[in-house]
XYZ file of C-alpha atoms in Angstrom:
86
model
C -9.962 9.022 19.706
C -7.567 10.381 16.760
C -5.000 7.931 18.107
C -7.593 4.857 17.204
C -8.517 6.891 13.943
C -4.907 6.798 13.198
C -3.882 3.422 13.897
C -6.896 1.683 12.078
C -6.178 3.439 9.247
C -2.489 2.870 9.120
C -3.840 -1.218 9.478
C -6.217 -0.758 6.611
C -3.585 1.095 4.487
C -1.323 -1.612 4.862
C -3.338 -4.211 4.386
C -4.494 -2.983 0.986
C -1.261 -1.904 0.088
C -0.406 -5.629 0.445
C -3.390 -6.953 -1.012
C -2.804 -5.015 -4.418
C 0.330 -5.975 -4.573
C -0.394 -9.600 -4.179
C -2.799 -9.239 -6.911
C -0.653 -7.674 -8.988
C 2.457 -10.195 -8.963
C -0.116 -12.941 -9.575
C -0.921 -11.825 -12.529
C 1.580 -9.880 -13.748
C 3.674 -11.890 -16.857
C 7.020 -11.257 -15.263
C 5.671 -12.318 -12.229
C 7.822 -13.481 -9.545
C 9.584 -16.941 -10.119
C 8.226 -18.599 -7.343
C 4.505 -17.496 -6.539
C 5.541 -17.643 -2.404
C 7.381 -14.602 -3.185
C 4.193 -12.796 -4.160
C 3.102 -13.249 -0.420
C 6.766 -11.422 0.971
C 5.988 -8.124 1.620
C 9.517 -7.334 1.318
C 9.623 -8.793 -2.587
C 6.048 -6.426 -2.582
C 8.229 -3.236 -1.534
C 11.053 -3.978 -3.625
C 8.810 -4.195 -6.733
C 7.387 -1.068 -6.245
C 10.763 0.632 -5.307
C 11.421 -0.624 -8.697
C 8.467 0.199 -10.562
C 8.239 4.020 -9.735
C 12.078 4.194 -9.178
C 12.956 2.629 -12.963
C 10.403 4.513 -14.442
C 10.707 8.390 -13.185
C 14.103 8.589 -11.383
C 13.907 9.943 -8.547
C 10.865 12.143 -8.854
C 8.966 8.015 -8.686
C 10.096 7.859 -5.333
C 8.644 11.386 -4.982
C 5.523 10.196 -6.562
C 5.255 6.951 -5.047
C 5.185 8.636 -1.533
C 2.964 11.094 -2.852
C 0.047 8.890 -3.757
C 0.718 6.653 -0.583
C -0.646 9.586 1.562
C -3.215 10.306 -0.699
C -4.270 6.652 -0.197
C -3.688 7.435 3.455
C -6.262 10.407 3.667
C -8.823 8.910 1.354
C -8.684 5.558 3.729
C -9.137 7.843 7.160
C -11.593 9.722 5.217
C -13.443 6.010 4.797
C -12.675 5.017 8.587
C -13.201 8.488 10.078
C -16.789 8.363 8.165
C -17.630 4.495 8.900
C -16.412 3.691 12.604
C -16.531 6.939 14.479
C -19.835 8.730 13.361
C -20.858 11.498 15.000
């Protein structure tokens, strides 16, 4: 049962991982050159290496991993509470 718990929320973090960062180099001005590369979810990683990395050093990458497993928790939280109730 935590196996399931764990793997469908590792899908749904990923999947909205990807989805925000669609969104966000669609819109973003210095978007990527060619909009197919907003759909490459290795462009995706690299921009967000970027973004926390440029900003904060290497306390961004700290960061950045940081508020990945928040997302994590508060997305088993959701799943934990929405496909296996008690």
């Amino acid at each position: 049962m935590t196996f399931k718990k764990i793997l469908l929320t590792t899908v749904f973090t990923i999947l909205l991982i990807y989805l925000v960062s669609l969104v966000v180099l669609l819109i973003s001005s210095g978007g990527p050159t060619n909009y197919w590369q907003a759909f490459n979810p290795i462009y995706q990683h690299e921009t967000w290496l970027f973004v926390f990395g440029w900003s904060l050093g290497n306390w961004g990458y700290a960061l950045m991993v940081v508020l990945w497993l928040l997302l994590f928790t508060v997305v088993y939280q959701f799943v934990n509470k929405t496909f296996f109730k008690n």
